[in-house]
CSV table of C-alpha atoms in Angstrom, one decimal:
chain,number,residue,atom,x,y,z
T,1,ASN,CA,23.1,-17.8,-3.8
T,2,PHE,CA,21.5,-14.4,-4.1
T,3,LYS,CA,17.7,-14.2,-4.2
T,4,LYS,CA,16.0,-11.1,-5.6
T,5,ASN,CA,13.0,-10.0,-3.6
T,6,ILE,CA,10.3,-7.6,-4.6
T,7,GLY,CA,8.0,-5.6,-2.4
T,8,PHE,CA,6.4,-2.2,-1.8
T,9,ILE,CA,7.9,0.8,-0.1
T,10,ALA,CA,5.5,1.7,2.8
T,11,GLN,CA,6.0,5.5,2.2
T,12,ASP,CA,5.1,5.1,-1.4
T,13,VAL,CA,1.9,3.1,-0.5
T,14,ILE,CA,1.0,5.9,2.0
T,15,GLU,CA,1.6,8.5,-0.7
T,16,ILE,CA,-1.0,7.0,-3.1
T,17,GLY,CA,-3.6,6.9,-0.4
T,18,LEU,CA,-3.4,3.2,0.6
T,19,ASP,CA,-2.3,3.9,4.1
T,20,LYS,CA,-4.6,1.2,5.5
T,21,LEU,CA,-2.1,-1.3,4.1
T,22,VAL,CA,0.7,0.1,6.2
T,23,SER,CA,1.5,-0.9,9.8
T,24,TYR,CA,3.4,1.3,12.2
T,25,CYS,CA,5.8,0.0,14.9
T,26,PRO,CA,7.4,2.4,17.5
T,27,ASN,CA,11.1,2.7,16.8
T,28,ASN,CA,13.5,3.0,19.8
T,29,ASN,CA,16.2,4.4,17.6
T,30,LYS,CA,14.9,7.9,16.5
T,31,ASN,CA,17.8,8.2,14.0
T,32,ASP,CA,16.3,5.6,11.7
T,33,PHE,CA,13.0,7.4,10.9
T,34,PRO,CA,12.3,11.0,11.8
T,35,GLU,CA,8.8,10.1,12.8
T,36,GLY,CA,10.0,7.5,15.3
T,37,TYR,CA,8.3,4.6,13.6
T,38,ASN,CA,9.2,1.7,11.5
T,39,TYR,CA,6.8,1.0,8.6
T,40,GLY,CA,5.6,-2.3,7.3
T,41,ILE,CA,3.2,-3.5,4.6
T,42,GLU,CA,0.2,-5.7,5.5
T,43,TYR,CA,0.6,-7.9,2.5
T,44,ASN,CA,-2.3,-10.1,3.5
T,45,ARG,CA,-4.6,-7.0,2.8
T,46,VAL,CA,-3.1,-6.0,-0.6
T,47,SER,CA,-5.2,-8.3,-2.8
T,48,ILE,CA,-8.5,-7.2,-1.1
T,49,TYR,CA,-7.7,-3.5,-1.7
T,50,LEU,CA,-6.6,-4.1,-5.3
T,51,LEU,CA,-9.8,-6.0,-6.0
T,52,GLU,CA,-11.9,-3.0,-4.7
T,53,LEU,CA,-9.8,-0.6,-6.8
T,54,ILE,CA,-10.3,-2.7,-9.9
T,55,LYS,CA,-14.1,-2.8,-9.3
T,56,ASP,CA,-14.1,1.0,-9.0
T,57,LEU,CA,-12.2,1.3,-12.2
T,58,TYR,CA,-14.6,-0.9,-14.0
T,59,ASN,CA,-17.5,1.2,-12.7
T,60,GLN,CA,-15.8,4.4,-13.9
T,61,ILE,CA,-15.2,2.8,-17.4
T,62,ASP,CA,-18.9,1.8,-17.6
T,63,GLN,CA,-19.9,5.4,-16.7
T,64,LEU,CA,-17.6,6.8,-19.3
T,65,LYS,CA,-19.1,4.4,-21.9
T,66,LYS,CA,-22.6,5.6,-21.1
T,67,ASN,CA,-21.7,9.3,-21.7
């Protein structure tokens, strides 16, 4: 029985500026990642950051409506 999983790619999360959601773990096998680290997502923090981003977007929309 094959289950499909979804998730984020840590490097993509870093690229969009949400690097605080990424954890780094030293990697003993340097061939896996050139930087020598394994990446992971701190999923327990995702909703908190998304809520803050949504609030910022609402503020931007309000400012645009006023102009």
